[in-house]
Short mmCIF file of C-alpha atoms and ligand atoms in Angstrom, two decimals:
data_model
loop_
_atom_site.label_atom_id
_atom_site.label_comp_id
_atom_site.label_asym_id
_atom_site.label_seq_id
_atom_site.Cartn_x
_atom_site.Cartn_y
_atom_site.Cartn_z
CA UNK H 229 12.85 -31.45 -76.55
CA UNK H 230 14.83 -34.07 -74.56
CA UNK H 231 14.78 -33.77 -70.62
CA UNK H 232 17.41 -34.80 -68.76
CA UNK H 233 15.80 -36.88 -65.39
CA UNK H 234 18.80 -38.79 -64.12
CA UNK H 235 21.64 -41.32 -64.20
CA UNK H 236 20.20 -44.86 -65.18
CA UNK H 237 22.06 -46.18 -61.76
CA UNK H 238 20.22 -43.54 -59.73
CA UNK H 239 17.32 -46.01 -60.15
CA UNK H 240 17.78 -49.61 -59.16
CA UNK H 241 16.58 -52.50 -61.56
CA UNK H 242 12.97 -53.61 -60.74
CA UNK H 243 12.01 -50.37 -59.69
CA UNK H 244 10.81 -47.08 -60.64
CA UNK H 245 10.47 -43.67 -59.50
CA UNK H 246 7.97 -40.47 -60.47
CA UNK H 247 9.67 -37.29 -62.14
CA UNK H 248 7.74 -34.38 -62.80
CA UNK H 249 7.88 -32.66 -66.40
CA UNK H 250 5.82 -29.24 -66.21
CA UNK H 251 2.63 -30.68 -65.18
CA UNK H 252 3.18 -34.19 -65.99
CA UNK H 253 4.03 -37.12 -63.65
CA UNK H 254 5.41 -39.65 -65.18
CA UNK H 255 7.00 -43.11 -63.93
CA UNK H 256 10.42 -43.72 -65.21
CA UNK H 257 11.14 -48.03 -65.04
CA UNK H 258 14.41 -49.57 -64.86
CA UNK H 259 13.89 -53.43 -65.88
CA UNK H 260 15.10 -56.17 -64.30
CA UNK H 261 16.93 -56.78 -67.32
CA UNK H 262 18.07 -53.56 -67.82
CA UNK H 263 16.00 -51.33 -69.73
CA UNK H 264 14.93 -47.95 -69.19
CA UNK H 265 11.12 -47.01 -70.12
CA UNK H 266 8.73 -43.93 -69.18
CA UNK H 267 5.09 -44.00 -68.74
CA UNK H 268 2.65 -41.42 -67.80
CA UNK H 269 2.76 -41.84 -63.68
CA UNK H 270 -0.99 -42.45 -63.67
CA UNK H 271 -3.07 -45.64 -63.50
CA UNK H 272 -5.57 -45.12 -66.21
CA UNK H 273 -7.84 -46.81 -63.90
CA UNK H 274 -7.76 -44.50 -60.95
CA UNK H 275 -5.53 -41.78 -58.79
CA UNK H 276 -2.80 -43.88 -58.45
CA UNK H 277 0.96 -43.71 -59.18
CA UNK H 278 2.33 -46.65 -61.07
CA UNK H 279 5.95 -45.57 -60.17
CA UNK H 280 4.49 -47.21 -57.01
CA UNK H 281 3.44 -50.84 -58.86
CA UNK H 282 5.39 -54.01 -59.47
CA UNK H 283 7.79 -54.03 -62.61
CA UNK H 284 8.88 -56.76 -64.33
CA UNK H 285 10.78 -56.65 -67.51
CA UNK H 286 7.82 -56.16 -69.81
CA UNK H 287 4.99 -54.96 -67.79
CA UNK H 288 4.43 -52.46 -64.76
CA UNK H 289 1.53 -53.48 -61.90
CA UNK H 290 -0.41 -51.00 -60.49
CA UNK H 291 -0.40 -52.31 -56.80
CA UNK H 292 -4.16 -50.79 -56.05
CA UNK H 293 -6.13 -53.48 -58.14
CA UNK H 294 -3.91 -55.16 -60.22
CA UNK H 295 -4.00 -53.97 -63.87
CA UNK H 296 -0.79 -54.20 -65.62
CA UNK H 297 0.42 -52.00 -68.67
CA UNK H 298 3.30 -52.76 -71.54
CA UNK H 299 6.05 -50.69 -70.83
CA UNK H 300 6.43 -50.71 -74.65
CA UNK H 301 2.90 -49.64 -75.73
CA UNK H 302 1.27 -48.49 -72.35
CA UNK H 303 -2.02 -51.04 -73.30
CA UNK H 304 -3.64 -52.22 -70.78
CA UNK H 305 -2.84 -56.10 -70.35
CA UNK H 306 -5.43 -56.94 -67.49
CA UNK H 307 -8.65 -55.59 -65.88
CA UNK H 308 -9.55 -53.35 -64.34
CA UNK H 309 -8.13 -50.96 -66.52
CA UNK H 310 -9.45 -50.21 -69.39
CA UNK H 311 -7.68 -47.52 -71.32
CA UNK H 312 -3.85 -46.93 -72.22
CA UNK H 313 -1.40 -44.62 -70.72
CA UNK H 314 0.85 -42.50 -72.75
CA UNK H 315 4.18 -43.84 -73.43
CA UNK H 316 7.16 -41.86 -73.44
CA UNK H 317 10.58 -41.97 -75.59
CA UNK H 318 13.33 -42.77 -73.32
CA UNK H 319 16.85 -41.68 -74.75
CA UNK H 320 20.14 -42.64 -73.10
CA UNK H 321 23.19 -40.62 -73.43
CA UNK H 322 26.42 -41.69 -71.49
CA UNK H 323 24.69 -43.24 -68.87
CA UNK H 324 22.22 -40.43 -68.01
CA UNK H 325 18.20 -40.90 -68.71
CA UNK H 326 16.45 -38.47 -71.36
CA UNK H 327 13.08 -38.00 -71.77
CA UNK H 328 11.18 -36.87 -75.24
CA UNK H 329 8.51 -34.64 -74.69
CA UNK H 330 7.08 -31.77 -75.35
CA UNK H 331 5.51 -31.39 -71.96
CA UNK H 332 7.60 -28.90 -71.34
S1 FES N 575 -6.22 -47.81 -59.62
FE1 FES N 575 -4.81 -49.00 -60.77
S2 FES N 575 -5.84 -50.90 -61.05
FE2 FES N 575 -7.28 -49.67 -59.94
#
């Protein structure tokens, strides 16, 4: 089921913000460059919210100890972290952000 979250200009480019779907937070990042992605709003290496980190236009930094994660796969690029977040599809429709889940 797609969700809609927003208009891809309600988020400005190098930034992100945290949506809730049902229980899940998760970080939806509009690139520099222009892309849209959606990761699971949790550093996999602590409490943190990575809507919160640095994005650049093919990683997200969480700002607590510096891991960064590909927006594309969610793998962990640099310590400390360890493990991957989930990735989420991303699906835009005349200019409005979907997500793909079935968190709902
Ligand atoms: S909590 Fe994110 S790098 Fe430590």
């Amino acid at each position: 089921m797609a969700t809609r979250i927003c208009a891809v200009s309600d988020i400005k480019k190098g930034s992100a913000i945290r949506v809730k779907i049902g229980d899940t937070a998760i970080a939806i990042i509009h690139t520099p460059d222009g892309q849209i992605k959606a990761l699971d709003d949790k550093c996999s290496h602590g409490e943190i919210s990575l809507s919160e980190g640095f994005v650049d236009n093919e990683t997200i930094e969480c700002w607590a100890h510096g891991a960064k994660f590909s927006l594309d796969t969610g793998a962990p690029l640099s310590l400390p972290a360890y493990e991957p977040v989930a990735v989420h599809e991303v699906i835009i429709e005349s200019g409005d952000i979907f997500i793909e889940t079935d968190l709902v």
